[in-house]
Amino acid sequence: MTISTTSLEEIMPIYQSIPEFDKPIHTAELLQRISLREKIALIAYSEGKPAGFKLGYAIDDELLYSWLGGVLPAYRQSGVAQKLLIAQEEWARVKGYCRLQVKTRNSFPGMLRLLIKNNYHIINLEKKGQTADYRVLLEKRL
């Protein structure tokens, strides 16, 4: 498996193929949100085929927000998400960020377990809709 930086255009086909993203954001909206910020776009390849991605952007000089990420169903449980997480953390450290934040939902227990296993701490809970839709904000000091 290899992890490399990439463009938003390369991420989009993976993003659009992840079933959990049932209300996809269009490329123009993604670009608008990240266009004026320092950003990191990572892609994971397994045997030369795209397997997952991670997209983050700077909130300020000290905080990187890990906004979107996912692994295609065929590649889950094979360490792709862990490798993407580590690569994003390393990039953030090199760039001088002190903290990394990520928001997920109760309905994604695998993501919650991954983040907690990697020393992310819950710092906020946003109650929205049903319990499964509650947003959980986590942070890690780098």
C-alpha atoms as one frame of an Amber mdcrd trajectory, in Angstrom:
protein
   0.000   0.000   0.000   1.191   3.488  -0.792   0.010   6.867   0.475   0.688
  10.045  -1.463  -0.486  13.613  -1.701  -2.968  14.202  -4.468  -5.468  16.606
  -5.967  -9.123  17.082  -5.195  -9.928  15.778  -8.674  -8.321  12.419  -7.862
 -10.182  12.172  -4.564 -13.643  12.814  -6.028 -14.226   9.385  -7.629 -13.364
   7.668  -4.338 -15.489  10.087  -2.336 -18.451   9.498  -4.647 -18.060   5.701
  -4.290 -18.227   5.574  -0.488 -21.755   4.484   0.468 -21.819   6.382   3.788
 -21.621   9.692   1.934 -25.262   9.557   0.983 -25.504  13.344   0.503 -22.367
  14.042  -1.518 -20.831  17.474  -1.716 -20.102  18.704  -5.230 -16.546  19.506
  -6.311 -17.290  23.242  -6.508 -18.486  23.263  -2.891 -15.424  21.331  -1.760
 -13.149  23.773  -3.579 -14.940  26.765  -2.099 -14.480  25.479   1.444 -10.774
  24.737   1.115  -9.589  27.122  -1.611  -8.113  29.856   0.591  -6.599  27.557
   3.203  -3.533  25.400   3.464  -4.754  21.897   2.729  -3.695  18.279   2.642
  -5.205  15.762   0.240  -4.005  12.190   0.587  -4.838   9.095  -1.402  -4.130
   5.464  -0.543  -3.406   2.908  -3.250  -3.566  -0.836  -2.754  -1.867  -2.776
  -5.530  -2.062   0.322  -7.708  -5.802   0.871  -7.210  -7.320   3.753  -5.211
  -8.486   2.485  -1.818  -9.180   5.569   0.300  -8.525   9.244   0.878  -8.201
  11.951   3.517  -8.782  15.676   3.050  -7.955  18.310   5.655  -7.428  22.031
   5.898  -5.995  24.631   8.253  -8.308  26.404  10.669  -5.449  28.601  11.879
  -1.665  28.381  12.320  -1.963  25.743  15.049  -5.033  23.683  14.096  -5.572
  21.334  11.163  -9.108  20.053  10.608  -9.431  16.597   9.078 -12.601  17.229
   7.122 -13.352  14.280   4.865 -11.999  10.805   4.544 -13.038   7.319   3.738
 -12.037   3.883   2.604 -13.789   1.984  -0.148 -15.695  -1.034   1.254 -13.456
  -3.579  -0.510 -10.397  -2.236   1.363 -11.792  -1.876   4.874 -10.225  -3.737
   7.772  -6.879  -3.774   5.938  -5.187  -0.820   7.662  -5.894   1.820   5.005
  -7.588   4.268   7.394  -4.794   3.859   9.965  -2.103   4.585   7.369  -3.967
   7.634   6.067  -4.398   8.925   9.627  -0.696   8.526  10.397   0.313  10.202
   7.120  -1.971  13.165   7.839  -0.587  13.529  11.373   3.001  13.431  10.087
   2.235  16.073   7.466   0.601  18.286  10.124   3.622  17.967  12.461   6.068
  18.848   9.682   3.965  21.903   8.810   4.019  23.063  12.439   0.442  22.350
  13.510  -0.018  21.628  17.223  -3.482  20.076  17.097  -5.584  18.028  14.751
  -9.390  17.890  14.962 -11.889  15.614  13.292 -15.655  15.301  13.480 -17.500
  12.030  13.017 -20.881  10.591  13.902 -22.116   7.964  16.301 -23.213   6.007
  13.230 -19.534   5.445  12.306 -18.276   3.339  15.249 -15.264   2.094  13.297
 -14.035   5.655  12.857 -14.643   6.443  16.527 -12.641   3.370  17.577  -9.796
   4.276  15.213  -9.579   7.819  16.536  -9.720   6.825  20.208  -7.110   4.106
  19.619  -4.854   6.835  18.174  -5.196   9.128  21.208  -7.878  11.481  19.933
 -10.058  12.830  22.732 -13.715  13.780  22.548 -14.022  17.525  23.082 -17.604
  18.197  22.004 -20.875  16.500  21.113 -23.365  18.125  18.764 -26.858  16.680
  19.165 -28.472  16.659  15.737 -31.318  14.387  14.661 -31.346  10.841  16.004
 -28.655   9.601  18.400 -26.834   7.890  15.511 -26.533  11.280  13.781 -24.924
  13.063  16.757 -21.630  14.645  15.715 -18.600  13.861  17.850 -15.676  16.305
  17.721 -12.309  14.824  18.642  -8.887  16.398  18.975  -5.315  15.215  19.231
  -2.336  17.259  20.356   0.603  16.629  18.063
